[in-house]
């Protein structure tokens, strides 16, 4: 049961809590003993197999901790480590310069995951709070808002299955996917289409679970654009695997 108070108190509390919570969250990043590693891997597994179960647990977290966002940075830390390891594997297979490999690992970690995630989370945080929130039925109900850290959690949840497809599965299939010909182009576009579509589906689940948001099906619309765009890219001969691999390993491909 959510606590009730005046709307003024609800607004002040919604901004005061993140200010005191975020420094504590950041401090826990360097404290492995305070992270729930087992639960994090459980979440990662179920995000790939039954993501609705993960967001059901998000409801329980809200009931017990009175916040939607995780208070444990383990998911971000482990996802970053896995991304770094997978990028090192790509460098070992396609790069011969240690200095360039370090650059690739850092740039992938920052731009593919953290910075892009922060930008997307900020956009979704702003969009949901300003355009998708239901109006409070009366002034005695707490005015609920999407926490920025929860928006970043949603991105991280959505990113992990995409990471499995586009960094892990793609790595083992890369000798085929970067080859010339129609079949590599077809398989590469299909792999990217499934990964990006699943990202947006999980994004939808993350905001649909919030009871104070409406019209969350808007987050499914990009899937339609991806499905329409994929055949066009295939017929035009575009191979996303070759394109993105050439960004980092152009001399080798």
Short mmCIF file of C-alpha atoms in Angstrom, two decimals:
data_model
loop_
_atom_site.label_atom_id
_atom_site.label_comp_id
_atom_site.label_asym_id
_atom_site.label_seq_id
_atom_site.Cartn_x
_atom_site.Cartn_y
_atom_site.Cartn_z
CA UNK A 1 0.00 0.00 0.00
CA UNK A 2 1.49 3.32 -1.06
CA UNK A 3 1.59 6.07 1.58
CA UNK A 4 -0.62 9.08 1.09
CA UNK A 5 0.10 12.69 1.80
CA UNK A 6 -0.47 16.08 0.29
CA UNK A 7 0.72 16.61 -3.27
CA UNK A 8 3.20 19.25 -2.09
CA UNK A 9 4.94 16.75 0.19
CA UNK A 10 4.90 14.17 -2.58
CA UNK A 11 6.70 16.56 -4.92
CA UNK A 12 9.34 17.54 -2.40
CA UNK A 13 9.96 13.91 -1.41
CA UNK A 14 10.32 12.79 -5.01
CA UNK A 15 13.22 15.19 -5.54
CA UNK A 16 14.86 14.97 -2.11
CA UNK A 17 15.25 11.19 -2.15
CA UNK A 18 17.35 10.85 -5.33
CA UNK A 19 19.75 13.55 -4.10
CA UNK A 20 20.57 11.50 -1.00
CA UNK A 21 20.26 8.10 -2.67
CA UNK A 22 22.54 8.55 -5.69
CA UNK A 23 25.83 9.10 -3.74
CA UNK A 24 25.14 5.95 -1.72
CA UNK A 25 24.43 4.04 -4.96
CA UNK A 26 27.72 5.22 -6.47
CA UNK A 27 29.71 4.32 -3.34
CA UNK A 28 28.42 0.74 -3.51
CA UNK A 29 29.93 0.30 -6.98
CA UNK A 30 33.36 -0.34 -5.45
CA UNK A 31 32.05 -2.55 -2.65
CA UNK A 32 31.53 -6.04 -4.05
CA UNK A 33 30.55 -7.45 -0.67
CA UNK A 34 27.43 -5.26 -0.67
CA UNK A 35 26.27 -6.43 -4.11
CA UNK A 36 23.80 -9.24 -4.66
CA UNK A 37 25.63 -11.03 -7.47
CA UNK A 38 23.44 -14.14 -7.45
CA UNK A 39 20.22 -12.14 -7.81
CA UNK A 40 21.79 -10.09 -10.61
CA UNK A 41 22.58 -13.20 -12.66
CA UNK A 42 19.05 -14.45 -11.95
CA UNK A 43 17.69 -11.22 -13.41
CA UNK A 44 19.96 -11.46 -16.45
CA UNK A 45 18.81 -15.00 -17.17
CA UNK A 46 15.13 -14.17 -16.86
CA UNK A 47 15.42 -11.01 -18.94
CA UNK A 48 16.33 -13.33 -21.80
CA UNK A 49 13.71 -15.99 -21.07
CA UNK A 50 10.79 -14.51 -19.09
CA UNK A 51 11.25 -10.75 -18.60
CA UNK A 52 7.80 -10.22 -17.09
CA UNK A 53 8.97 -12.15 -14.02
CA UNK A 54 11.76 -9.61 -13.51
CA UNK A 55 9.33 -6.71 -13.56
CA UNK A 56 7.01 -8.55 -11.21
CA UNK A 57 9.90 -8.48 -8.74
CA UNK A 58 10.23 -4.76 -9.44
CA UNK A 59 6.74 -4.35 -7.97
CA UNK A 60 7.85 -6.20 -4.84
CA UNK A 61 10.89 -3.94 -4.62
CA UNK A 62 8.63 -0.89 -4.70
CA UNK A 63 6.50 -2.31 -1.91
CA UNK A 64 9.47 -3.08 0.33
CA UNK A 65 11.90 -0.26 -0.49
CA UNK A 66 9.40 2.42 -1.59
CA UNK A 67 11.34 3.09 -4.79
CA UNK A 68 11.21 1.59 -8.27
CA UNK A 69 14.92 1.85 -9.03
CA UNK A 70 17.48 -0.70 -7.88
CA UNK A 71 19.53 0.26 -4.85
CA UNK A 72 22.21 -2.26 -5.91
CA UNK A 73 24.64 -1.29 -8.73
CA UNK A 74 25.60 -4.94 -9.32
CA UNK A 75 23.66 -5.13 -12.61
CA UNK A 76 25.50 -2.15 -14.10
CA UNK A 77 28.89 -3.38 -12.87
CA UNK A 78 28.47 -6.95 -14.14
CA UNK A 79 27.02 -5.84 -17.45
CA UNK A 80 29.96 -3.48 -17.92
CA UNK A 81 32.44 -6.26 -17.14
CA UNK A 82 30.77 -8.68 -19.55
CA UNK A 83 30.74 -6.01 -22.25
CA UNK A 84 34.43 -5.33 -21.68
CA UNK A 85 35.28 -9.05 -21.87
CA UNK A 86 33.32 -9.52 -25.10
CA UNK A 87 35.00 -6.48 -26.65
CA UNK A 88 38.42 -7.85 -25.68
CA UNK A 89 37.45 -11.08 -27.46
CA UNK A 90 36.65 -9.10 -30.63
CA UNK A 91 39.98 -7.28 -30.34
CA UNK A 92 41.83 -10.56 -29.91
CA UNK A 93 40.21 -11.90 -33.07
CA UNK A 94 40.29 -8.82 -35.32
CA UNK A 95 42.89 -6.40 -33.92
CA UNK A 96 46.67 -6.59 -33.62
CA UNK A 97 47.36 -3.36 -31.74
CA UNK A 98 47.17 -3.32 -27.94
CA UNK A 99 46.78 0.45 -27.88
CA UNK A 100 43.91 0.36 -30.36
CA UNK A 101 42.31 -2.50 -28.42
CA UNK A 102 42.28 -0.39 -25.25
CA UNK A 103 40.65 2.43 -27.21
CA UNK A 104 38.00 0.07 -28.58
CA UNK A 105 37.16 -1.38 -25.15
CA UNK A 106 36.80 2.05 -23.54
CA UNK A 107 34.79 3.52 -26.41
CA UNK A 108 32.41 0.55 -26.58
CA UNK A 109 31.88 0.58 -22.83
CA UNK A 110 31.23 4.32 -22.73
CA UNK A 111 29.38 5.00 -25.96
CA UNK A 112 27.55 1.72 -26.55
CA UNK A 113 26.35 1.30 -22.98
CA UNK A 114 26.86 4.06 -20.42
CA UNK A 115 26.64 7.37 -22.30
CA UNK A 116 24.01 6.18 -24.76
CA UNK A 117 22.11 4.65 -21.85
CA UNK A 118 22.23 7.90 -19.90
CA UNK A 119 20.92 9.83 -22.92
CA UNK A 120 18.11 7.34 -23.58
CA UNK A 121 17.22 7.18 -19.88
CA UNK A 122 17.06 10.96 -19.69
CA UNK A 123 14.78 11.13 -22.72
CA UNK A 124 12.43 8.41 -21.38
CA UNK A 125 12.47 9.98 -17.89
CA UNK A 126 11.49 13.37 -19.33
CA UNK A 127 8.94 11.93 -21.77
CA UNK A 128 7.14 9.71 -19.25
CA UNK A 129 7.00 12.32 -16.49
CA UNK A 130 5.73 15.06 -18.78
CA UNK A 131 3.44 13.21 -21.20
CA UNK A 132 2.48 9.75 -19.90
CA UNK A 133 1.68 10.27 -16.22
CA UNK A 134 -1.93 9.93 -15.13
CA UNK A 135 -3.38 12.86 -13.27
CA UNK A 136 -3.75 12.28 -9.53
CA UNK A 137 -7.46 11.76 -8.68
CA UNK A 138 -7.22 14.10 -5.68
CA UNK A 139 -4.72 16.23 -3.80
CA UNK A 140 -4.32 13.68 -0.97
CA UNK A 141 -2.59 11.07 -3.15
CA UNK A 142 1.20 11.08 -3.55
CA UNK A 143 2.27 12.47 -6.89
CA UNK A 144 4.34 9.62 -8.32
CA UNK A 145 7.09 10.25 -10.85
CA UNK A 146 9.48 8.06 -12.82
CA UNK A 147 12.88 8.10 -11.12
CA UNK A 148 15.80 8.83 -13.44
CA UNK A 149 17.71 5.88 -12.00
CA UNK A 150 14.73 3.62 -12.75
CA UNK A 151 14.77 4.84 -16.36
CA UNK A 152 18.45 3.89 -16.48
CA UNK A 153 17.59 0.49 -14.94
CA UNK A 154 15.07 -0.07 -17.73
CA UNK A 155 17.75 0.69 -20.32
CA UNK A 156 20.19 -1.72 -18.63
CA UNK A 157 17.54 -4.45 -18.52
CA UNK A 158 16.74 -3.91 -22.19
CA UNK A 159 20.40 -3.74 -23.16
CA UNK A 160 21.45 -7.09 -21.70
CA UNK A 161 19.55 -9.43 -24.08
CA UNK A 162 20.66 -7.20 -26.95
CA UNK A 163 24.22 -7.60 -25.66
CA UNK A 164 23.82 -11.39 -25.72
CA UNK A 165 22.65 -11.30 -29.34
CA UNK A 166 24.84 -8.56 -30.81
CA UNK A 167 28.05 -9.12 -28.85
CA UNK A 168 28.10 -12.79 -27.84
CA UNK A 169 26.09 -14.66 -30.51
CA UNK A 170 27.33 -12.20 -33.12
CA UNK A 171 30.93 -12.91 -32.12
CA UNK A 172 30.66 -16.62 -32.88
CA UNK A 173 28.79 -15.96 -36.13
CA UNK A 174 30.97 -13.02 -37.21
CA UNK A 175 33.11 -14.98 -39.74
CA UNK A 176 29.87 -15.69 -41.62
CA UNK A 177 28.12 -12.38 -40.97
CA UNK A 178 30.95 -10.15 -42.23
CA UNK A 179 31.35 -12.11 -45.46
CA UNK A 180 30.10 -10.79 -48.77
CA UNK A 181 26.89 -12.09 -50.30
CA UNK A 182 23.14 -12.12 -49.81
CA UNK A 183 23.02 -14.78 -47.04
CA UNK A 184 25.35 -12.88 -44.66
CA UNK A 185 23.38 -9.67 -45.33
CA UNK A 186 20.09 -11.46 -44.62
CA UNK A 187 21.29 -13.15 -41.41
CA UNK A 188 22.97 -9.99 -40.13
CA UNK A 189 19.86 -7.86 -40.67
CA UNK A 190 17.63 -10.47 -39.06
CA UNK A 191 19.90 -10.69 -36.01
CA UNK A 192 19.93 -6.92 -35.60
CA UNK A 193 16.17 -6.73 -36.16
CA UNK A 194 15.45 -9.28 -33.41
CA UNK A 195 17.91 -7.66 -30.99
CA UNK A 196 16.66 -4.09 -31.46
CA UNK A 197 13.00 -5.18 -31.40
CA UNK A 198 13.53 -7.09 -28.16
CA UNK A 199 15.26 -4.04 -26.67
CA UNK A 200 12.17 -1.91 -27.33
CA UNK A 201 9.84 -4.65 -26.08
CA UNK A 202 11.68 -4.77 -22.74
CA UNK A 203 11.65 -0.99 -22.67
CA UNK A 204 7.87 -1.16 -22.97
CA UNK A 205 7.61 -3.73 -20.15
CA UNK A 206 9.71 -1.54 -17.89
CA UNK A 207 7.35 1.42 -18.14
CA UNK A 208 4.15 -0.57 -18.49
CA UNK A 209 4.65 -1.98 -14.98
CA UNK A 210 4.36 1.52 -13.49
CA UNK A 211 0.70 1.96 -12.47
CA UNK A 212 0.75 5.75 -12.77
CA UNK A 213 1.71 5.78 -16.47
CA UNK A 214 -0.70 5.54 -19.39
CA UNK A 215 -0.28 5.01 -23.17
CA UNK A 216 2.94 3.05 -22.59
CA UNK A 217 2.29 1.15 -25.84
CA UNK A 218 4.04 4.11 -27.49
CA UNK A 219 7.27 2.35 -26.55
CA UNK A 220 6.34 -0.48 -28.93
CA UNK A 221 6.10 1.78 -31.99
CA UNK A 222 9.84 1.64 -32.82
CA UNK A 223 9.46 -2.12 -33.35
CA UNK A 224 7.17 -1.43 -36.30
CA UNK A 225 9.75 0.94 -37.76
CA UNK A 226 12.47 -1.70 -37.36
CA UNK A 227 10.36 -4.38 -39.06
CA UNK A 228 9.59 -2.05 -41.99
CA UNK A 229 13.18 -0.85 -42.32
CA UNK A 230 14.84 -4.28 -42.24
CA UNK A 231 13.61 -5.53 -45.66
CA UNK A 232 14.64 -2.21 -47.18
CA UNK A 233 18.16 -2.60 -45.80
CA UNK A 234 18.34 -6.20 -47.01
CA UNK A 235 17.25 -5.28 -50.54
CA UNK A 236 19.71 -2.38 -50.61
CA UNK A 237 22.58 -4.73 -49.78
CA UNK A 238 23.38 -3.17 -46.40
CA UNK A 239 25.18 -5.45 -43.96
CA UNK A 240 25.07 -4.00 -40.39
CA UNK A 241 27.69 -6.48 -39.17
CA UNK A 242 30.24 -5.36 -41.76
CA UNK A 243 29.36 -1.72 -41.14
CA UNK A 244 29.87 -1.79 -37.37
CA UNK A 245 32.92 -4.05 -37.53
CA UNK A 246 34.49 -1.66 -40.05
CA UNK A 247 34.02 1.21 -37.60
CA UNK A 248 36.61 -0.37 -35.28
CA UNK A 249 38.50 -2.84 -37.45
CA UNK A 250 38.43 -1.23 -40.89
CA UNK A 251 41.99 -2.27 -41.80
CA UNK A 252 41.18 -5.93 -41.20
CA UNK A 253 37.91 -6.19 -43.07
#
